[in-house]
């Protein structure tokens, strides 16, 4: 139904444009394209209508077939920002632990490492600012490191170094670790929602999400 709806909407918009540029041509053009679509009953319409559109010089018609893909690209974790400290960074929490302890956050960034513990999985993350889709913006300056504690088992081959992740949860504590030869204070987020972005183009095609558990989109 999504494709049919997108098809009808896109076709009407396109033919309106043709009407403005070439009065009198859009009615016949729309009838021709709809006939092409109907003949196939929807099945295989992309190939048939592509040929029909190309004959008429309508290369823009290919955009109709991209609608499901574009819809998928727009997906993301959609973690609820209500009652979260949206402006606080891991670096700020590390410097002011008492102020931000027990705060709910939505953070994301690049996975540095992941380790399976007895009853949980620990993921070290280098944080970056998030965009409106809650996706880390890797072209921005990093915001410090933090640890994610996820109950249960996560596959460390999947949650591997340089994967892009977004997580929501509560900052329960800070721990002292090391980055190289330097001591480092890590805020620890006890996760109740986690989203692993795709390898392909840093976040579009095989996404993984975790919300009170784990969900994987391959």
Short mmCIF file of N, CA and C in Angstrom, two decimals, residues 66-76 133 203-206:
data_model
loop_
_atom_site.label_atom_id
_atom_site.label_comp_id
_atom_site.label_asym_id
_atom_site.label_seq_id
_atom_site.Cartn_x
_atom_site.Cartn_y
_atom_site.Cartn_z
N UNK A 66 12.01 4.24 -5.38
CA UNK A 66 12.90 4.48 -4.25
C UNK A 66 12.16 4.76 -2.96
N UNK A 67 10.83 4.90 -3.02
CA UNK A 67 10.08 5.30 -1.83
C UNK A 67 10.28 4.38 -0.65
N UNK A 68 10.19 3.04 -0.82
CA UNK A 68 10.41 2.17 0.36
C UNK A 68 11.80 2.30 0.93
N UNK A 69 12.81 2.48 0.06
CA UNK A 69 14.18 2.61 0.53
C UNK A 69 14.36 3.90 1.32
N UNK A 70 13.80 4.98 0.79
CA UNK A 70 13.91 6.27 1.49
C UNK A 70 13.20 6.21 2.84
N UNK A 71 12.08 5.50 2.90
CA UNK A 71 11.38 5.35 4.17
C UNK A 71 12.24 4.60 5.17
N UNK A 72 12.94 3.57 4.69
CA UNK A 72 13.82 2.81 5.58
C UNK A 72 14.97 3.66 6.08
N UNK A 73 15.50 4.52 5.20
CA UNK A 73 16.62 5.36 5.59
C UNK A 73 16.24 6.34 6.69
N UNK A 74 14.95 6.70 6.72
CA UNK A 74 14.51 7.69 7.70
C UNK A 74 14.33 7.09 9.08
N UNK A 75 14.43 5.75 9.18
CA UNK A 75 14.20 5.11 10.47
C UNK A 75 15.37 5.36 11.41
N UNK A 76 15.12 5.14 12.68
CA UNK A 76 16.15 5.35 13.69
C UNK A 76 15.63 4.83 15.01
N UNK A 133 17.73 12.62 14.22
CA UNK A 133 17.35 11.21 14.16
C UNK A 133 18.05 10.39 15.24
N UNK A 203 25.13 3.92 8.86
CA UNK A 203 23.84 4.02 9.52
C UNK A 203 22.60 3.93 8.69
N UNK A 204 22.58 3.10 7.62
CA UNK A 204 21.37 3.08 6.83
C UNK A 204 20.75 1.71 6.58
N UNK A 205 21.52 0.64 6.42
CA UNK A 205 20.90 -0.54 5.82
C UNK A 205 20.70 -1.73 6.75
N UNK A 206 21.55 -2.02 7.70
CA UNK A 206 21.35 -3.22 8.53
C UNK A 206 21.39 -2.85 10.00
#
